[in-house]
Every structure is written in structure tokens, then in C-alpha cells.
Amino acid sequence: MTRFETAFAKGPALVCFITAGDGDTAANLDALVEGGADVIELGMPFTDPMADGPAIQEANLRSLGKGTRTADIFRMASEFRARHPQVPLVLMGYANPMTIRGPEWFAGECARAGVDGVICVDIPPEEDAELGPALREAGVSLIRLATPTTDAARLPAVLNGSSGFLYYVSVAGITGMQQAAQGSIEEAVAKLKAASDIPVAVGFGVRTPEQASQIAKVADGVVVGSALVDIVKQHGDDAPGPLRELTSALAEAVHSAR
Amino acid sequence: MVGIEAAGHGIESGQHAASLTGGRPGILHGNKTYLLQDEDGQITEAHSISAGLDYPGLGPEHSWLHESGRVRYVPITDDEALEAFQLCCALEGIIPALESAHALAALPQLTAEMDEDKILIVNVSGRGDKDIFTVADALGAAI
């Protein structure tokens, strides 16, 4: 079994996001795992993070302001893999840093660092002639995004070549802002699960254990990002404690939802 | 055909918006085109006195025309554009947009290469009333 399969086989999974290079990333990642995160999503900072709301935008700028380079992110990833051999690790980011040295280079670095999957926000399936194939060739999952505007006609294109899990972006908007209505999430997840065998994780706008619990009743995974990134902003180098606390509450809510 | 890029304070200053002359291909905002960026693919800050040109990339059609060789792209600085802006106002009574002033600024070097009976057409793509405060500020004029 892959790390993803193991993580999602236990019931609803908690996926936790932080931005690489914002705060003490290694200590923060450890806190997420200790708190009970089942999957780690590590954001690759980008100068133009167009899918992200203010919280993660600012995290990107804080990280880049400290001089975070792509090589640093792969170092963080491979050190994480050494400390946590079983926890699936996803890199989330934007096309340009992923393709600038060639998609094969990026896919190879992911494989070497023990990265399980990649979310590339700004390459739609219709334009994915290079990155997706390179990742698959390297044995790294390409995690695609479905949204409220992904209709039945387009869904097969989104699913084609995607693996690991499917990320349902629950709002037609950016990260961390508005919360989707539970009814709309239930309906969308049901449609996605009918169309695919891979787990469906729901994110964008999920901030509290209560929300996470509601979503975990229907989805295979719940993604929390901005609420964790806010903690890193607020507590800086002292973030691991509060991160562990919120993650524990989220994990309990998600794991006991069904 | 000739296209004009905004060279801002000069290509060598690093403060410009000439992504064909000073950038390389990448992916941003849904298109693959020449971009100002560092070796990690992080987008670098553009500068041009013209707001419409102050962007770290350019339309992908231009990248295509550049690579196919159908269009030759020439960099023009803020100062050269400002001079052409004033010249066009004084000679023609037309206030060109600062974007278009970049094209006008290339005229002396382009016409010098041409026979006298040849015709050169400039696309003055916008009017400059919107730019008078920017120009006044750059020239130190009070309006």
C-alpha cells in the first residue's frame, strides 16, 4: 500500500497545510504530526500565489522574505521523510517554480525527497502535457483539484491521471475565506465519489473542529490550512505548541466524525 | 514588424519591464510566456513609468512573434518615452499614452534604417490624458 492508501484506509483523514519556510518549518511539521495530522501538505512559497487568500499570501511573502529557495524546500521535505517515514507528504504550489528547471527535474527531486504527491494549482488538466506525465513517471501522485464549477462533462478530464486523493475546493474562491454550505459539500462529494475510486478531501475555508467534523461525515479527508498558517504568523518560533493543540482538536473531530 | 518593450530605468539597472530582452519563458497567470524571474521561477518586480507596461511578462502572442522572428523587439527607456511624449504633444498636438510614447520613441532609430520613400506606421494605441499627472511628476512640473 502507498502512504496515501494507508492514511485514508483508517477512516476520514486530517490533511494539514503550512507554508514551507514560514516559521520553524521542521518543528511545525513535527507538531502537526504529533497532533494527529494524517497527511501533510507543505506549501511552496511563490511570489504570485493567486489561489490563496491573505493568510497564505502573507505566509508566502514571509517565507520568500527570509530567502527560502526551492532547494531549501526539498531539504525540508527529505528531512521530514527521514523523521516520519509513514506520513504522506504533499507539496502544494504553483506551476512556474515547479517547471522552471524542467518538469522532469522537479519530479525527480520530489521522488528523491520522499514526496508522495504534488498539487499544482495553476496547470489545468487540459494544459498538463508535461508536469503530470513527469510526476507519474517518477512515481509521484498528481493531486488534482475539483471545484463547485467542475461539471460532469469536465470531471473525467480532472480525474484522468490523478491519484493519491482528489482535492475538492469547496468554494469558488481563494483559500481561508468563506465557508461552503454543508449541503453543497455533501452533494459535490457524493458526485465525485461516484465518479472515482480515489479518496476525496475537502478544503478551502475549513477552520474549526466543528466544520471539520461535519465535512468528515461525508468526505475521506478534510484539509485545514489558513487557520494553521494564522497560528504560525501569530506565534512565530513558538508556534509548535499552539499548532499541536489545534491539530489535536481537528484530528479528534475528524477521526470521531463517523 | 517591430515591437517596443519598456526598458524602464534601463535593462542593466534591473528596473525594467522588458521580459523578452531581460526575461525567459515561464508560466504565470494562466499563460506561458517570457517572464521576469529568478532562477527558482520566482517572479521579479517589474518597473515602467507606463502603468500598462509595468508587468513582469507580456502577452504570449508576443513571445511567439519574438521566437518566430516575425517581430523584432526593441527596448525603450522611461526617459526616451518621456521625450517622445513631449515631442508628439509639441509637433502634432496629440497626447500619446505613455505606452504608445514608447513606440514613438523608437522612430528615430527605425527611420534611420529606412529608405526615404518607405512608409512606417505607428500604432498609437491609447491617449495620454490619463498619463499627464505621471508625466508632470516625472518632469517636475506643477499642474
Tab-separated table of C-alpha atoms in Angstrom:
chain	number	residue	atom	x	y	z
A	1	MET	CA	0.000	0.000	0.000
A	2	THR	CA	1.124	3.545	-0.676
A	3	ARG	CA	1.368	6.003	2.176
A	4	PHE	CA	-1.795	7.671	0.872
A	5	GLU	CA	-3.714	4.393	0.848
A	6	THR	CA	-2.626	3.641	4.408
A	7	ALA	CA	-3.534	7.125	5.604
A	8	PHE	CA	-7.015	7.115	4.056
A	9	ALA	CA	-7.773	3.475	4.946
A	10	LYS	CA	-8.161	4.344	8.629
A	11	GLY	CA	-11.296	6.451	8.059
A	12	PRO	CA	-11.541	10.185	7.443
A	13	ALA	CA	-8.095	11.755	7.318
A	14	LEU	CA	-6.924	15.150	8.528
A	15	VAL	CA	-4.740	16.967	5.983
A	16	CYS	CA	-2.762	19.849	7.479
A	17	PHE	CA	-1.166	22.645	5.454
A	18	ILE	CA	1.605	25.049	6.336
A	19	THR	CA	3.875	27.126	4.125
A	20	ALA	CA	7.489	25.978	3.824
A	21	GLY	CA	9.977	28.423	5.273
A	22	ASP	CA	7.405	30.322	7.342
A	23	GLY	CA	8.494	29.954	10.956
A	24	ASP	CA	10.449	26.904	12.135
A	25	THR	CA	9.085	24.554	9.481
A	26	ALA	CA	10.639	21.328	10.808
A	27	ALA	CA	9.319	21.930	14.344
A	28	ASN	CA	5.921	22.999	12.991
A	29	LEU	CA	5.627	19.892	10.809
A	30	ASP	CA	6.517	17.689	13.774
A	31	ALA	CA	3.808	19.430	15.811
A	32	LEU	CA	1.223	18.690	13.121
A	33	VAL	CA	2.173	15.004	13.085
A	34	GLU	CA	2.199	14.829	16.898
A	35	GLY	CA	-1.222	16.493	16.926
A	36	GLY	CA	-2.604	13.756	14.713
A	37	ALA	CA	-2.373	15.001	11.132
A	38	ASP	CA	-2.692	12.066	8.721
A	39	VAL	CA	-1.363	13.856	5.638
A	40	ILE	CA	0.971	16.850	5.462
A	41	GLU	CA	0.600	19.447	2.757
A	42	LEU	CA	3.642	21.687	2.528
A	43	GLY	CA	3.150	24.906	0.581
A	44	MET	CA	5.886	26.012	-1.789
A	45	PRO	CA	6.041	29.787	-1.473
A	46	PHE	CA	5.514	31.716	-4.700
A	47	THR	CA	5.611	35.421	-5.417
A	48	ASP	CA	2.165	35.317	-7.080
A	49	PRO	CA	0.034	32.835	-5.095
A	50	MET	CA	-3.189	33.535	-6.986
A	51	ALA	CA	-5.296	30.757	-5.423
A	52	ASP	CA	-4.525	31.826	-1.878
A	53	GLY	CA	-6.257	34.215	0.473
A	54	PRO	CA	-4.499	36.821	2.639
A	55	ALA	CA	-3.278	34.384	5.334
A	56	ILE	CA	-1.330	32.134	2.966
A	57	GLN	CA	-0.336	35.032	0.690
A	58	GLU	CA	1.353	36.651	3.672
A	59	ALA	CA	2.966	33.346	4.650
A	60	ASN	CA	4.400	33.119	1.122
A	61	LEU	CA	5.849	36.596	1.416
A	62	ARG	CA	7.248	35.967	4.915
A	63	SER	CA	8.943	32.826	3.662
A	64	LEU	CA	10.363	34.378	0.500
A	65	GLY	CA	11.408	37.431	2.530
A	66	LYS	CA	13.548	35.109	4.644
A	67	GLY	CA	15.186	33.860	1.441
A	68	THR	CA	13.539	30.440	1.087
A	69	ARG	CA	14.694	28.745	-2.126
A	70	THR	CA	13.385	25.665	-3.895
A	71	ALA	CA	16.419	23.690	-2.696
A	72	ASP	CA	15.516	24.566	0.923
A	73	ILE	CA	12.001	23.165	0.425
A	74	PHE	CA	13.335	19.851	-0.859
A	75	ARG	CA	15.724	19.746	2.103
A	76	MET	CA	12.783	20.265	4.498
A	77	ALA	CA	10.867	17.536	2.666
A	78	SER	CA	13.624	14.942	2.774
A	79	GLU	CA	14.358	15.685	6.450
A	80	PHE	CA	10.641	15.303	7.182
A	81	ARG	CA	10.638	11.985	5.347
A	82	ALA	CA	13.580	10.794	7.441
A	83	ARG	CA	11.815	11.739	10.702
A	84	HIS	CA	8.366	10.479	9.642
A	85	PRO	CA	8.707	7.513	7.300
A	86	GLN	CA	4.951	6.770	7.214
A	87	VAL	CA	3.266	10.180	6.919
A	88	PRO	CA	2.271	11.135	3.375
A	89	LEU	CA	3.799	14.429	2.258
A	90	VAL	CA	2.301	16.621	-0.433
A	91	LEU	CA	3.911	19.677	-1.995
A	92	MET	CA	1.379	22.329	-2.959
A	93	GLY	CA	2.349	25.206	-5.164
A	94	TYR	CA	2.343	26.948	-8.484
A	95	ALA	CA	3.479	25.965	-11.946
A	96	ASN	CA	6.419	28.256	-12.533
A	97	PRO	CA	8.707	27.148	-9.685
A	98	MET	CA	7.753	23.536	-10.490
A	99	THR	CA	8.596	23.739	-14.183
A	100	ILE	CA	11.379	26.317	-14.423
A	101	ARG	CA	14.161	23.693	-14.408
A	102	GLY	CA	12.004	21.283	-16.387
A	103	PRO	CA	9.153	19.124	-15.032
A	104	GLU	CA	11.431	16.062	-15.024
A	105	TRP	CA	13.867	17.811	-12.699
A	106	PHE	CA	11.073	18.710	-10.307
A	107	ALA	CA	9.523	15.246	-10.395
A	108	GLY	CA	12.919	13.655	-9.782
A	109	GLU	CA	13.610	15.925	-6.800
A	110	CYS	CA	10.175	15.063	-5.368
A	111	ALA	CA	10.879	11.357	-5.672
A	112	ARG	CA	14.340	11.740	-4.118
A	113	ALA	CA	12.947	13.757	-1.191
A	114	GLY	CA	10.218	11.211	-0.467
A	115	VAL	CA	7.358	13.469	-1.555
A	116	ASP	CA	4.197	11.427	-2.202
A	117	GLY	CA	2.111	13.883	-4.152
A	118	VAL	CA	2.023	17.297	-5.794
A	119	ILE	CA	-0.789	19.826	-6.047
A	120	CYS	CA	-0.139	22.299	-8.827
A	121	VAL	CA	-2.821	24.951	-8.610
A	122	ASP	CA	-2.404	26.656	-11.950
A	123	ILE	CA	-1.985	23.946	-14.562
A	124	PRO	CA	-5.438	22.775	-15.684
A	125	PRO	CA	-5.713	19.164	-16.930
A	126	GLU	CA	-6.145	20.408	-20.498
A	127	GLU	CA	-2.683	22.038	-20.403
A	128	ASP	CA	-0.896	19.319	-18.470
A	129	ALA	CA	1.210	17.734	-21.182
A	130	GLU	CA	4.446	17.914	-19.184
A	131	LEU	CA	4.224	18.096	-15.384
A	132	GLY	CA	1.650	15.333	-14.845
A	133	PRO	CA	3.463	12.772	-17.031
A	134	ALA	CA	6.825	13.634	-15.418
A	135	LEU	CA	5.377	13.124	-11.922
A	136	ARG	CA	3.735	9.829	-12.882
A	137	GLU	CA	6.989	8.667	-14.456
A	138	ALA	CA	8.764	9.427	-11.164
A	139	GLY	CA	6.114	7.632	-9.117
A	140	VAL	CA	4.738	10.811	-7.549
A	141	SER	CA	0.965	11.351	-7.378
A	142	LEU	CA	-0.568	14.323	-9.125
A	143	ILE	CA	-3.389	15.540	-6.901
A	144	ARG	CA	-5.936	17.380	-8.964
A	145	LEU	CA	-8.469	19.943	-7.855
A	146	ALA	CA	-12.211	19.779	-8.466
A	147	THR	CA	-14.331	22.836	-7.704
A	148	PRO	CA	-18.017	23.778	-7.491
A	149	THR	CA	-17.775	24.738	-11.171
A	150	THR	CA	-16.308	21.409	-12.326
A	151	ASP	CA	-19.288	19.940	-14.169
A	152	ALA	CA	-19.952	16.357	-15.202
A	153	ALA	CA	-18.576	16.987	-18.688
A	154	ARG	CA	-15.208	18.171	-17.374
A	155	LEU	CA	-14.786	15.883	-14.384
A	156	PRO	CA	-13.314	12.967	-16.400
A	157	ALA	CA	-10.505	15.257	-17.599
A	158	VAL	CA	-9.746	16.244	-13.992
A	159	LEU	CA	-9.733	12.622	-12.835
A	160	ASN	CA	-7.648	11.356	-15.740
A	161	GLY	CA	-4.109	10.853	-14.443
A	162	SER	CA	-4.890	11.988	-10.904
A	163	SER	CA	-4.004	9.753	-7.979
A	164	GLY	CA	-3.371	9.833	-4.223
A	165	PHE	CA	-6.528	11.747	-3.481
A	166	LEU	CA	-8.822	14.227	-5.162
A	167	TYR	CA	-8.897	17.698	-3.623
A	168	TYR	CA	-12.362	19.244	-3.614
A	169	VAL	CA	-12.079	23.028	-3.447
A	170	SER	CA	-15.361	23.685	-1.663
A	171	VAL	CA	-15.782	27.314	-2.697
A	172	ALA	CA	-15.426	29.197	-5.972
A	173	GLY	CA	-12.806	31.433	-4.409
A	174	ILE	CA	-9.498	31.580	-2.575
A	175	THR	CA	-8.119	29.790	0.491
A	176	GLY	CA	-9.112	30.600	4.032
A	177	MET	CA	-12.002	32.961	3.415
A	178	GLN	CA	-15.603	31.871	3.092
A	179	GLN	CA	-17.092	28.613	4.251
A	180	ALA	CA	-19.120	26.460	1.867
A	181	ALA	CA	-22.619	25.294	2.864
A	182	GLN	CA	-22.546	21.756	4.239
A	183	GLY	CA	-25.300	20.712	1.815
A	184	SER	CA	-23.285	21.768	-1.205
A	185	ILE	CA	-20.252	19.846	0.081
A	186	GLU	CA	-22.260	16.672	0.656
A	187	GLU	CA	-23.730	16.833	-2.837
A	188	ALA	CA	-20.381	17.506	-4.502
A	189	VAL	CA	-18.513	14.805	-2.569
A	190	ALA	CA	-21.188	12.253	-3.460
A	191	LYS	CA	-20.807	13.090	-7.153
A	192	LEU	CA	-17.010	12.906	-7.008
A	193	LYS	CA	-17.038	9.604	-5.154
A	194	ALA	CA	-19.447	8.158	-7.684
A	195	ALA	CA	-17.061	9.118	-10.480
A	196	SER	CA	-13.797	7.955	-8.921
A	197	ASP	CA	-12.229	5.369	-6.616
A	198	ILE	CA	-9.640	7.675	-5.094
A	199	PRO	CA	-10.318	9.412	-1.745
A	200	VAL	CA	-11.907	12.861	-1.793
A	201	ALA	CA	-10.535	15.516	0.564
A	202	VAL	CA	-12.335	18.814	1.071
A	203	GLY	CA	-10.567	22.101	1.694
A	204	PHE	CA	-10.689	25.908	1.360
A	205	GLY	CA	-12.414	27.724	4.224
A	206	VAL	CA	-12.254	24.906	6.815
A	207	ARG	CA	-11.024	26.448	10.067
A	208	THR	CA	-12.651	24.818	13.108
A	209	PRO	CA	-13.050	21.296	14.554
A	210	GLU	CA	-16.840	21.715	14.215
A	211	GLN	CA	-16.587	22.362	10.467
A	212	ALA	CA	-14.030	19.589	10.062
A	213	SER	CA	-16.285	17.131	11.864
A	214	GLN	CA	-19.261	17.957	9.645
A	215	ILE	CA	-17.217	17.503	6.479
A	216	ALA	CA	-15.585	14.292	7.736
A	217	LYS	CA	-19.034	12.693	7.957
A	218	VAL	CA	-19.131	12.614	4.149
A	219	ALA	CA	-15.587	13.156	2.840
A	220	ASP	CA	-12.482	10.952	3.063
A	221	GLY	CA	-10.342	13.858	4.135
A	222	VAL	CA	-10.508	17.398	5.480
A	223	VAL	CA	-7.852	19.970	4.611
A	224	VAL	CA	-7.051	22.791	7.037
A	225	GLY	CA	-4.523	25.434	6.038
A	226	SER	CA	-5.129	29.106	6.741
A	227	ALA	CA	-6.123	28.518	10.384
A	228	LEU	CA	-2.757	26.801	10.967
A	229	VAL	CA	-0.851	29.413	8.987
A	230	ASP	CA	-2.501	32.108	11.139
A	231	ILE	CA	-1.008	30.402	14.204
A	232	VAL	CA	2.462	30.470	12.655
A	233	LYS	CA	2.004	34.166	11.949
A	234	GLN	CA	0.806	34.905	15.468
A	235	HIS	CA	3.296	32.796	17.417
A	236	GLY	CA	6.381	32.787	15.178
A	237	ASP	CA	9.019	30.450	16.573
A	238	ASP	CA	6.690	29.485	19.439
A	239	ALA	CA	4.083	28.111	17.017
A	240	PRO	CA	4.612	24.348	17.585
A	241	GLY	CA	2.648	24.271	20.870
A	242	PRO	CA	-0.488	26.051	19.626
A	243	LEU	CA	-0.226	24.185	16.298
A	244	ARG	CA	-0.219	20.861	18.124
A	245	GLU	CA	-3.235	21.979	20.155
A	246	LEU	CA	-5.404	22.973	17.192
A	247	THR	CA	-4.307	19.924	15.201
A	248	SER	CA	-5.268	17.625	18.099
A	249	ALA	CA	-8.734	19.186	18.272
A	250	LEU	CA	-9.136	18.926	14.500
A	251	ALA	CA	-7.860	15.340	14.443
A	252	GLU	CA	-10.219	14.263	17.174
A	253	ALA	CA	-13.132	15.899	15.382
A	254	VAL	CA	-12.247	14.288	12.059
A	255	HIS	CA	-11.414	10.834	13.407
A	256	SER	CA	-14.563	10.593	15.530
A	257	ALA	CA	-16.930	12.025	12.922
A	258	ARG	CA	-18.256	8.654	11.830
B	1	MET	CA	7.338	44.434	-37.780
B	2	VAL	CA	8.899	45.999	-34.746
B	3	GLY	CA	7.616	45.820	-31.191
B	4	ILE	CA	8.690	48.015	-28.316
B	5	GLU	CA	9.418	46.835	-24.790
B	6	ALA	CA	9.528	49.019	-21.696
B	7	ALA	CA	13.156	49.263	-20.570
B	8	GLY	CA	12.272	51.376	-17.504
B	9	HIS	CA	15.456	52.758	-15.977
B	10	GLY	CA	17.471	50.634	-18.434
B	11	ILE	CA	17.885	46.878	-18.829
B	12	GLU	CA	21.196	46.932	-16.961
B	13	SER	CA	19.565	48.668	-13.957
B	14	GLY	CA	17.389	45.622	-13.336
B	15	GLN	CA	14.423	48.020	-13.057
B	16	HIS	CA	12.524	47.421	-16.261
B	17	ALA	CA	9.572	45.560	-17.754
B	18	ALA	CA	11.306	44.146	-20.834
B	19	SER	CA	10.599	40.457	-20.399
B	20	LEU	CA	11.757	39.470	-23.896
B	21	THR	CA	15.087	41.255	-23.575
B	22	GLY	CA	15.632	40.557	-19.863
B	23	GLY	CA	13.470	37.523	-19.075
B	24	ARG	CA	12.895	33.919	-20.069
B	25	PRO	CA	9.912	31.610	-20.630
B	26	GLY	CA	7.749	30.574	-17.693
B	27	ILE	CA	4.143	30.130	-16.567
B	28	LEU	CA	2.212	32.907	-14.842
B	29	HIS	CA	-1.437	33.946	-14.602
B	30	GLY	CA	-2.557	31.183	-16.895
B	31	ASN	CA	-0.172	31.673	-19.772
B	32	LYS	CA	3.246	30.536	-20.842
B	33	THR	CA	5.281	33.483	-21.925
B	34	TYR	CA	8.549	35.354	-21.340
B	35	LEU	CA	8.729	36.474	-17.702
B	36	LEU	CA	10.996	38.425	-15.415
B	37	GLN	CA	12.001	35.821	-12.865
B	38	ASP	CA	14.840	34.421	-10.837
B	39	GLU	CA	16.456	31.005	-11.191
B	40	ASP	CA	13.815	29.413	-8.919
B	41	GLY	CA	10.990	30.762	-11.058
B	42	GLN	CA	10.004	33.409	-8.524
B	43	ILE	CA	8.618	36.421	-10.358
B	44	THR	CA	10.704	39.572	-10.027
B	45	GLU	CA	9.378	43.090	-9.717
B	46	ALA	CA	8.834	44.977	-12.988
B	47	HIS	CA	9.267	48.720	-13.425
B	48	SER	CA	7.997	51.063	-16.113
B	49	ILE	CA	6.797	54.653	-15.965
B	50	SER	CA	3.860	53.395	-18.018
B	51	ALA	CA	1.343	51.577	-15.821
B	52	GLY	CA	0.144	49.497	-18.769
B	53	LEU	CA	3.636	48.125	-19.350
B	54	ASP	CA	4.574	47.708	-15.693
B	55	TYR	CA	4.143	43.915	-15.655
B	56	PRO	CA	6.748	41.139	-15.379
B	57	GLY	CA	5.530	39.391	-18.539
B	58	LEU	CA	3.854	40.069	-21.849
B	59	GLY	CA	1.105	38.555	-23.958
B	60	PRO	CA	2.098	35.085	-25.179
B	61	GLU	CA	1.429	36.187	-28.778
B	62	HIS	CA	4.445	38.468	-28.469
B	63	SER	CA	6.589	35.608	-27.187
B	64	TRP	CA	5.535	33.638	-30.239
B	65	LEU	CA	6.224	36.503	-32.662
B	66	HIS	CA	9.591	37.036	-30.965
B	67	GLU	CA	10.621	33.386	-31.238
B	68	SER	CA	9.377	33.046	-34.811
B	69	GLY	CA	11.366	36.151	-35.713
B	70	ARG	CA	8.345	37.818	-37.292
B	71	VAL	CA	8.662	40.792	-34.952
B	72	ARG	CA	11.867	42.427	-33.766
B	73	TYR	CA	11.525	43.770	-30.214
B	74	VAL	CA	13.377	46.906	-29.178
B	75	PRO	CA	13.720	48.203	-25.592
B	76	ILE	CA	12.885	51.863	-24.886
B	77	THR	CA	13.554	53.510	-21.508
B	78	ASP	CA	11.288	55.721	-19.383
B	79	ASP	CA	13.361	58.783	-20.322
B	80	GLU	CA	13.171	58.061	-24.058
B	81	ALA	CA	9.403	57.581	-23.809
B	82	LEU	CA	9.003	60.847	-21.870
B	83	GLU	CA	10.961	62.728	-24.525
B	84	ALA	CA	8.806	61.263	-27.314
B	85	PHE	CA	5.661	62.061	-25.315
B	86	GLN	CA	6.647	65.745	-25.217
B	87	LEU	CA	7.736	65.809	-28.843
B	88	CYS	CA	4.441	64.362	-30.066
B	89	CYS	CA	2.495	66.908	-27.995
B	90	ALA	CA	4.568	69.789	-29.345
B	91	LEU	CA	4.680	68.719	-33.021
B	92	GLU	CA	1.266	67.111	-33.502
B	93	GLY	CA	-0.914	68.383	-30.656
B	94	ILE	CA	-1.588	64.775	-29.791
B	95	ILE	CA	-1.064	63.484	-26.239
B	96	PRO	CA	0.002	59.874	-26.729
B	97	ALA	CA	-0.418	57.321	-23.983
B	98	LEU	CA	2.880	56.595	-22.242
B	99	GLU	CA	2.643	53.069	-23.668
B	100	SER	CA	2.404	54.498	-27.202
B	101	ALA	CA	5.121	57.038	-26.432
B	102	HIS	CA	7.498	54.078	-26.186
B	103	ALA	CA	6.683	53.233	-29.811
B	104	LEU	CA	7.136	56.852	-30.913
B	105	ALA	CA	10.499	56.955	-29.150
B	106	ALA	CA	11.788	54.197	-31.418
B	107	LEU	CA	11.070	56.241	-34.570
B	108	PRO	CA	14.468	57.951	-34.957
B	109	GLN	CA	16.381	54.661	-34.877
B	110	LEU	CA	13.868	52.886	-37.153
B	111	THR	CA	13.581	55.620	-39.772
B	112	ALA	CA	17.364	55.881	-39.939
B	113	GLU	CA	17.382	52.319	-41.305
B	114	MET	CA	14.719	53.042	-43.956
B	115	ASP	CA	14.725	54.438	-47.500
B	116	GLU	CA	13.018	57.815	-47.767
B	117	ASP	CA	10.126	56.564	-49.885
B	118	LYS	CA	9.174	53.812	-47.406
B	119	ILE	CA	6.208	54.228	-45.070
B	120	LEU	CA	6.238	53.471	-41.358
B	121	ILE	CA	3.014	53.112	-39.388
B	122	VAL	CA	2.918	53.536	-35.604
B	123	ASN	CA	0.075	52.080	-33.601
B	124	VAL	CA	-0.743	54.846	-31.120
B	125	SER	CA	-2.809	52.526	-29.024
B	126	GLY	CA	-4.034	54.941	-26.384
B	127	ARG	CA	-4.428	58.562	-25.396
B	128	GLY	CA	-2.278	60.185	-22.795
B	129	ASP	CA	-4.703	62.386	-20.854
B	130	LYS	CA	-4.641	59.615	-18.278
B	131	ASP	CA	-0.875	59.984	-18.015
B	132	ILE	CA	-0.432	63.740	-17.598
B	133	PHE	CA	-0.015	63.546	-13.818
B	134	THR	CA	2.593	60.821	-14.130
B	135	VAL	CA	4.432	62.834	-16.766
B	136	ALA	CA	4.204	66.078	-14.778
B	137	ASP	CA	5.593	64.283	-11.754
B	138	ALA	CA	8.465	62.815	-13.783
B	139	LEU	CA	9.296	66.211	-15.317
B	140	GLY	CA	8.951	68.088	-12.032
B	141	ALA	CA	6.120	70.232	-13.412
B	142	ALA	CA	3.271	71.529	-11.228
B	143	ILE	CA	-0.236	71.139	-12.688
